Short mmCIF file of C-alpha atoms and ligand atoms in Angstrom, two decimals:
data_model
loop_
_atom_site.label_atom_id
_atom_site.label_comp_id
_atom_site.label_asym_id
_atom_site.label_seq_id
_atom_site.Cartn_x
_atom_site.Cartn_y
_atom_site.Cartn_z
CA UNK A 1 6.22 25.13 22.20
CA UNK A 2 3.81 22.76 20.42
CA UNK A 3 5.79 19.88 18.98
CA UNK A 4 4.71 17.81 15.97
CA UNK A 5 6.31 14.77 14.37
CA UNK A 6 5.88 13.68 10.76
CA UNK A 7 7.41 10.26 10.07
CA UNK A 8 7.94 10.03 6.31
CA UNK A 9 7.84 13.80 5.90
CA UNK A 10 10.32 14.19 3.06
CA UNK A 11 7.91 13.67 0.14
CA UNK A 12 4.30 13.76 -1.02
CA UNK A 13 1.55 13.81 1.62
CA UNK A 14 3.99 13.86 4.56
CA UNK A 15 5.97 16.78 3.10
CA UNK A 16 2.79 18.76 2.50
CA UNK A 17 1.78 18.15 6.12
CA UNK A 18 5.20 19.43 7.27
CA UNK A 19 4.57 22.56 5.19
CA UNK A 20 1.18 23.23 6.81
CA UNK A 21 2.39 22.53 10.36
CA UNK A 22 5.45 24.77 9.87
CA UNK A 23 3.02 27.61 9.18
CA UNK A 24 1.54 27.35 12.68
CA UNK A 25 2.65 29.95 15.24
CA UNK A 26 4.59 28.37 18.13
CA UNK A 27 5.07 25.03 16.37
CA UNK A 28 8.22 22.89 16.24
CA UNK A 29 7.99 20.27 13.50
CA UNK A 30 10.31 17.29 13.52
CA UNK A 31 10.18 15.36 10.27
CA UNK A 32 11.96 12.20 9.21
CA UNK A 33 12.74 10.03 6.22
CA UNK A 34 15.76 8.44 4.59
CA UNK A 35 16.51 11.16 2.06
CA UNK A 36 18.48 14.09 3.48
CA UNK A 37 18.47 15.57 -0.01
CA UNK A 38 14.66 15.64 -0.23
CA UNK A 39 14.53 17.07 3.31
CA UNK A 40 16.91 19.87 2.32
CA UNK A 41 14.79 20.62 -0.75
CA UNK A 42 11.66 20.82 1.37
CA UNK A 43 13.35 23.08 3.93
CA UNK A 44 14.67 25.35 1.17
CA UNK A 45 11.17 25.78 -0.24
CA UNK A 46 9.82 27.13 3.08
CA UNK A 47 9.79 30.78 4.20
CA UNK A 48 12.73 31.42 6.59
CA UNK A 49 10.41 31.77 9.61
CA UNK A 50 8.70 28.46 8.80
CA UNK A 51 12.01 26.75 8.04
CA UNK A 52 13.19 27.79 11.50
CA UNK A 53 10.33 25.75 13.00
CA UNK A 54 11.45 22.51 11.33
CA UNK A 55 14.03 19.91 12.30
CA UNK A 56 14.95 17.01 10.01
CA UNK A 57 16.14 13.70 11.45
CA UNK A 58 17.34 11.08 9.00
CA UNK A 59 15.59 7.87 10.05
CA UNK A 60 14.63 4.68 8.28
CA UNK A 61 11.46 3.24 9.87
CA UNK A 62 12.82 -0.27 9.37
CA UNK A 63 15.80 0.44 11.69
CA UNK A 64 15.05 0.53 15.39
CA UNK A 65 18.33 2.39 16.10
CA UNK A 66 17.29 5.21 13.75
CA UNK A 67 13.88 5.42 15.40
CA UNK A 68 15.40 5.54 18.89
CA UNK A 69 17.58 8.47 17.78
CA UNK A 70 14.52 10.16 16.24
CA UNK A 71 12.58 9.96 19.50
CA UNK A 72 15.57 11.17 21.50
CA UNK A 73 15.58 14.28 19.31
CA UNK A 74 11.82 14.74 19.76
CA UNK A 75 12.13 14.43 23.54
CA UNK A 76 15.05 16.88 23.65
CA UNK A 77 12.94 19.72 22.24
CA UNK A 78 10.93 21.72 24.78
CA UNK A 79 7.14 21.39 25.01
CA UNK A 80 4.55 18.66 24.55
CA UNK A 81 4.29 16.39 21.52
CA UNK A 82 0.82 17.54 20.41
CA UNK A 83 0.58 15.56 17.22
CA UNK A 84 2.24 12.85 15.16
CA UNK A 85 1.55 11.76 11.58
CA UNK A 86 2.85 8.40 10.42
CA UNK A 87 3.11 8.73 6.64
CA UNK A 88 6.06 6.51 5.70
CA UNK A 89 4.92 3.97 3.14
CA UNK A 90 5.82 2.07 0.00
CA UNK A 91 3.69 0.50 -2.74
CA UNK A 92 4.15 -3.20 -3.42
CA UNK A 93 5.61 -4.51 -6.66
CA UNK A 94 2.83 -6.97 -7.45
CA UNK A 95 -0.79 -6.50 -8.53
CA UNK A 96 -2.88 -6.59 -11.70
CA UNK A 97 -1.88 -3.09 -12.86
CA UNK A 98 1.79 -4.05 -12.64
CA UNK A 99 1.20 -7.37 -14.38
CA UNK A 100 2.63 -9.41 -11.50
CA UNK A 101 0.12 -11.89 -10.00
CA UNK A 102 0.31 -12.43 -6.23
CA UNK A 103 1.43 -16.07 -6.54
CA UNK A 104 4.39 -15.04 -8.68
CA UNK A 105 5.54 -12.13 -6.52
CA UNK A 106 8.55 -12.86 -4.36
CA UNK A 107 8.55 -13.08 -0.58
CA UNK A 108 11.02 -10.22 -0.18
CA UNK A 109 8.54 -7.84 -1.82
CA UNK A 110 5.83 -8.80 0.66
CA UNK A 111 8.24 -8.50 3.60
CA UNK A 112 9.37 -5.05 2.44
CA UNK A 113 5.81 -3.68 2.30
CA UNK A 114 4.97 -5.07 5.73
CA UNK A 115 8.28 -3.95 7.23
CA UNK A 116 7.82 -0.32 6.12
CA UNK A 117 4.04 0.17 6.13
CA UNK A 118 3.10 -1.87 9.21
CA UNK A 119 6.20 -2.52 11.31
CA UNK A 120 7.42 1.01 10.58
CA UNK A 121 4.14 2.34 11.99
CA UNK A 122 4.54 -0.01 14.96
CA UNK A 123 7.98 1.46 15.71
CA UNK A 124 6.67 4.99 15.28
CA UNK A 125 3.59 4.43 17.42
CA UNK A 126 5.55 2.93 20.31
CA UNK A 127 7.77 6.01 20.48
CA UNK A 128 4.87 8.44 20.12
CA UNK A 129 2.55 6.70 22.59
CA UNK A 130 5.28 6.47 25.25
CA UNK A 131 5.66 10.25 25.13
CA UNK A 132 1.97 11.10 24.81
CA UNK A 133 0.78 8.69 27.50
CA UNK A 134 3.30 10.21 29.93
CA UNK A 135 2.17 13.77 29.16
CA UNK A 136 -1.53 12.75 29.17
CA UNK A 137 -2.43 14.22 25.78
CA UNK A 138 -1.79 14.03 22.05
CA UNK A 139 -3.23 13.11 18.69
CA UNK A 140 -1.85 10.55 16.23
CA UNK A 141 -2.82 10.02 12.60
CA UNK A 142 -1.77 6.91 10.70
CA UNK A 143 -1.70 7.08 6.93
CA UNK A 144 -3.82 4.20 5.69
CA UNK A 145 -5.60 4.33 2.34
CA UNK A 146 -8.94 3.55 0.73
CA UNK A 147 -7.06 0.28 0.13
CA UNK A 148 -7.33 -0.12 3.92
CA UNK A 149 -11.13 -0.28 3.67
CA UNK A 150 -11.79 -2.39 0.61
CA UNK A 151 -9.96 -4.43 -2.00
CA UNK A 152 -8.04 -2.25 -4.41
CA UNK A 153 -7.26 -3.98 -7.66
CA UNK A 154 -5.08 -1.03 -8.63
CA UNK A 155 -2.76 -1.76 -5.73
CA UNK A 156 -0.88 -4.87 -4.65
CA UNK A 157 -2.53 -7.29 -2.23
CA UNK A 158 0.42 -6.86 0.15
CA UNK A 159 -0.10 -3.08 0.20
CA UNK A 160 -3.86 -3.53 0.70
CA UNK A 161 -3.24 -5.95 3.58
CA UNK A 162 -0.78 -3.56 5.26
CA UNK A 163 -3.23 -0.66 4.98
CA UNK A 164 -6.10 -2.74 6.44
CA UNK A 165 -3.81 -3.61 9.35
CA UNK A 166 -3.06 0.06 9.99
CA UNK A 167 -6.76 0.74 10.50
CA UNK A 168 -6.94 -2.16 12.97
CA UNK A 169 -3.98 -0.72 14.86
CA UNK A 170 -5.52 2.75 14.89
CA UNK A 171 -8.86 1.52 16.21
CA UNK A 172 -7.33 -0.66 18.92
CA UNK A 173 -4.94 2.03 20.10
CA UNK A 174 -7.72 4.65 20.11
CA UNK A 175 -9.49 2.54 22.73
CA UNK A 176 -6.37 1.55 24.69
CA UNK A 177 -5.00 5.09 24.97
CA UNK A 178 -8.25 7.04 25.43
CA UNK A 179 -7.80 6.91 29.22
CA UNK A 180 -4.40 8.60 28.68
CA UNK A 181 -5.97 11.48 26.76
CA UNK A 182 -4.51 10.34 23.44
CA UNK A 183 -6.53 10.16 20.21
CA UNK A 184 -5.59 7.85 17.35
CA UNK A 185 -7.13 8.08 13.88
CA UNK A 186 -6.40 6.88 10.38
CA UNK A 187 -6.62 8.90 7.20
CA UNK A 188 -7.58 7.01 4.04
CA UNK A 189 -6.56 8.86 0.88
CA UNK A 190 -7.80 7.86 -2.56
CA UNK A 191 -5.43 8.26 -5.51
CA UNK A 192 -3.17 11.23 -4.74
CA UNK A 193 -0.64 12.86 -7.04
CA UNK A 194 2.68 12.03 -5.36
CA UNK A 195 5.90 10.29 -6.42
CA UNK A 196 4.39 7.04 -5.12
CA UNK A 197 2.27 6.81 -8.27
CA UNK A 198 5.51 6.50 -10.25
CA UNK A 199 4.81 5.67 -13.86
CA UNK A 200 1.29 4.48 -13.06
CA UNK A 201 -0.43 7.87 -13.13
CA UNK A 202 -2.31 7.27 -16.42
CA UNK A 203 -3.30 3.69 -15.57
CA UNK A 204 -4.57 4.79 -12.18
CA UNK A 205 -6.45 7.69 -13.69
CA UNK A 206 -8.32 5.50 -16.16
CA UNK A 207 -8.93 2.95 -13.39
CA UNK A 208 -10.40 5.79 -11.34
CA UNK A 209 -12.60 6.94 -14.21
CA UNK A 210 -13.87 3.42 -14.70
CA UNK A 211 -14.86 3.08 -11.05
CA UNK A 212 -16.03 6.58 -10.38
CA UNK A 213 -16.36 8.97 -13.33
CA UNK A 214 -16.77 11.92 -10.95
CA UNK A 215 -13.48 11.31 -9.18
CA UNK A 216 -10.12 12.88 -9.97
CA UNK A 217 -6.62 12.44 -8.66
CA UNK A 218 -6.28 14.37 -5.41
CA UNK A 219 -3.50 16.69 -4.31
CA UNK A 220 -1.19 16.06 -1.34
CA UNK A 221 -2.45 19.36 0.11
CA UNK A 222 -6.02 18.03 0.21
CA UNK A 223 -4.92 15.13 2.39
CA UNK A 224 -2.57 17.23 4.54
CA UNK A 225 -5.42 19.61 5.42
CA UNK A 226 -7.41 16.66 6.82
CA UNK A 227 -4.39 15.40 8.73
CA UNK A 228 -3.80 18.80 10.33
CA UNK A 229 -7.49 18.89 11.31
CA UNK A 230 -7.21 15.45 12.96
CA UNK A 231 -4.05 16.55 14.78
CA UNK A 232 -5.73 19.72 16.07
CA UNK A 233 -8.09 20.24 18.99
CA UNK A 234 -10.84 21.03 16.46
CA UNK A 235 -11.23 17.26 16.12
CA UNK A 236 -11.13 16.71 19.89
CA UNK A 237 -14.12 14.33 19.89
CA UNK A 238 -12.85 12.19 16.98
CA UNK A 239 -10.87 9.06 17.74
CA UNK A 240 -10.73 5.60 16.20
CA UNK A 241 -11.98 7.00 12.89
CA UNK A 242 -10.86 6.06 9.39
CA UNK A 243 -11.40 9.29 7.44
CA UNK A 244 -11.63 8.85 3.67
CA UNK A 245 -10.16 11.68 1.59
CA UNK A 246 -11.08 10.48 -1.88
CA UNK A 247 -13.77 12.77 -3.34
CA UNK A 248 -16.34 10.02 -2.79
CA UNK A 249 -14.36 7.45 -4.77
CA UNK A 250 -14.89 4.70 -2.23
CA UNK A 251 -18.64 5.20 -2.27
CA UNK A 252 -18.61 5.20 -6.06
CA UNK A 253 -16.53 2.04 -6.29
CA UNK A 254 -18.97 0.02 -4.28
P1 NAP B 1 5.78 9.39 -1.42
O1 NAP B 1 5.80 10.76 -2.00
O2 NAP B 1 6.52 8.30 -2.08
O3 NAP B 1 6.22 9.50 0.12
C1 NAP B 1 6.56 8.37 0.88
C2 NAP B 1 7.22 8.83 2.16
O4 NAP B 1 7.55 7.67 2.93
C3 NAP B 1 8.52 9.58 1.88
O5 NAP B 1 8.67 10.68 2.77
C4 NAP B 1 9.60 8.53 2.18
O6 NAP B 1 10.78 9.13 2.67
C5 NAP B 1 8.90 7.74 3.30
N1 NAP B 1 9.48 6.41 3.42
C6 NAP B 1 9.41 5.36 2.57
N2 NAP B 1 10.13 4.32 3.04
C7 NAP B 1 10.66 4.72 4.22
C8 NAP B 1 11.51 4.11 5.19
N3 NAP B 1 11.96 2.85 5.05
N4 NAP B 1 11.84 4.83 6.29
C9 NAP B 1 11.41 6.10 6.45
N5 NAP B 1 10.62 6.74 5.57
C10 NAP B 1 10.26 6.05 4.47
O7 NAP B 1 4.29 8.86 -1.35
P2 NAP B 1 2.95 9.44 -0.68
O8 NAP B 1 1.89 9.15 -1.65
O9 NAP B 1 3.11 10.81 -0.16
O10 NAP B 1 2.80 8.42 0.52
C11 NAP B 1 2.59 8.82 1.87
C12 NAP B 1 1.64 7.84 2.53
O11 NAP B 1 0.36 7.97 1.90
C13 NAP B 1 2.05 6.38 2.37
O12 NAP B 1 1.83 5.70 3.57
C14 NAP B 1 1.10 5.86 1.30
O13 NAP B 1 0.88 4.48 1.41
C15 NAP B 1 -0.13 6.67 1.61
N6 NAP B 1 -1.10 6.77 0.51
C16 NAP B 1 -0.75 7.30 -0.69
C17 NAP B 1 -1.69 7.37 -1.70
C18 NAP B 1 -1.37 7.95 -3.07
O14 NAP B 1 -2.19 7.77 -3.98
N7 NAP B 1 -0.28 8.63 -3.26
C19 NAP B 1 -2.99 6.92 -1.48
C20 NAP B 1 -3.32 6.38 -0.24
C21 NAP B 1 -2.36 6.32 0.76
P3 NAP B 1 12.27 8.76 2.14
O15 NAP B 1 12.18 8.42 0.71
O16 NAP B 1 13.04 10.02 2.46
O17 NAP B 1 12.69 7.63 3.01
#
């Protein structure tokens, strides 16, 4: 059995990745998140055969106990952990588009973004790398953002900082774990149509048009396809990369 793990797989880009992985013959897909309701909805939307390949584990990335239980479940399934996608993330509450300047935003908001986006990835990566280093193979993708590669005035500075840090983690771990046969990459989506956009869809769209008239809001499927590629052996010579999935938006913005 080829095992996959999607941390933050209950919604948006993570959920779409679960969908694609569940379609693979011989796959077992463990996915996690806090919402058992969203997980049940996702499972119900899959074909019975694909649903049978999925296992949901309720786990908050900010709670080490939850993450330990998640990795116990992953280990208990037969086969190697071939791939892991760390998608759990939250947007910050500050930033120009939200009308909250950085110096007025409260400390708890900053801590929350770092705790989920960065420390959550840290907890996930430790569990994944322990398994993959022992088996001598595996591929990990961390969900960064184009906000991990440049300043993003449409997003909060705390979010942008956390996404830059994820690329640093990915690059360092790609080097450290190469001798163990493990690849680590980051995917950097542009603006993607998921619940994370909340009520900001129109503002983000006009922001996007201003920066790059050719760009459009992307679909979760378009990012998930790239993630599945990075998790597969087809990308066997790619590690330490930060792959932009933004229809050229980053190039246009500069
Ligand atoms: P989304 O639909 O809101 O999904 C966020 C996912 O993160 C959900 O599955 C959520 O699960 C999980 N999550 C949040 N807090 C968590 C916690 N404390 N513990 C465990 N899971 C948690 O948004 P999305 O756009 O698909 O976001 C996925 C990733 O893509 C994020 O890292 C985001 O920063 C990144 N990204 C998004 C965009 C975009 O434009 N949408 C662009 C670039 C990068 P529960 O609610 O069940 O906990």
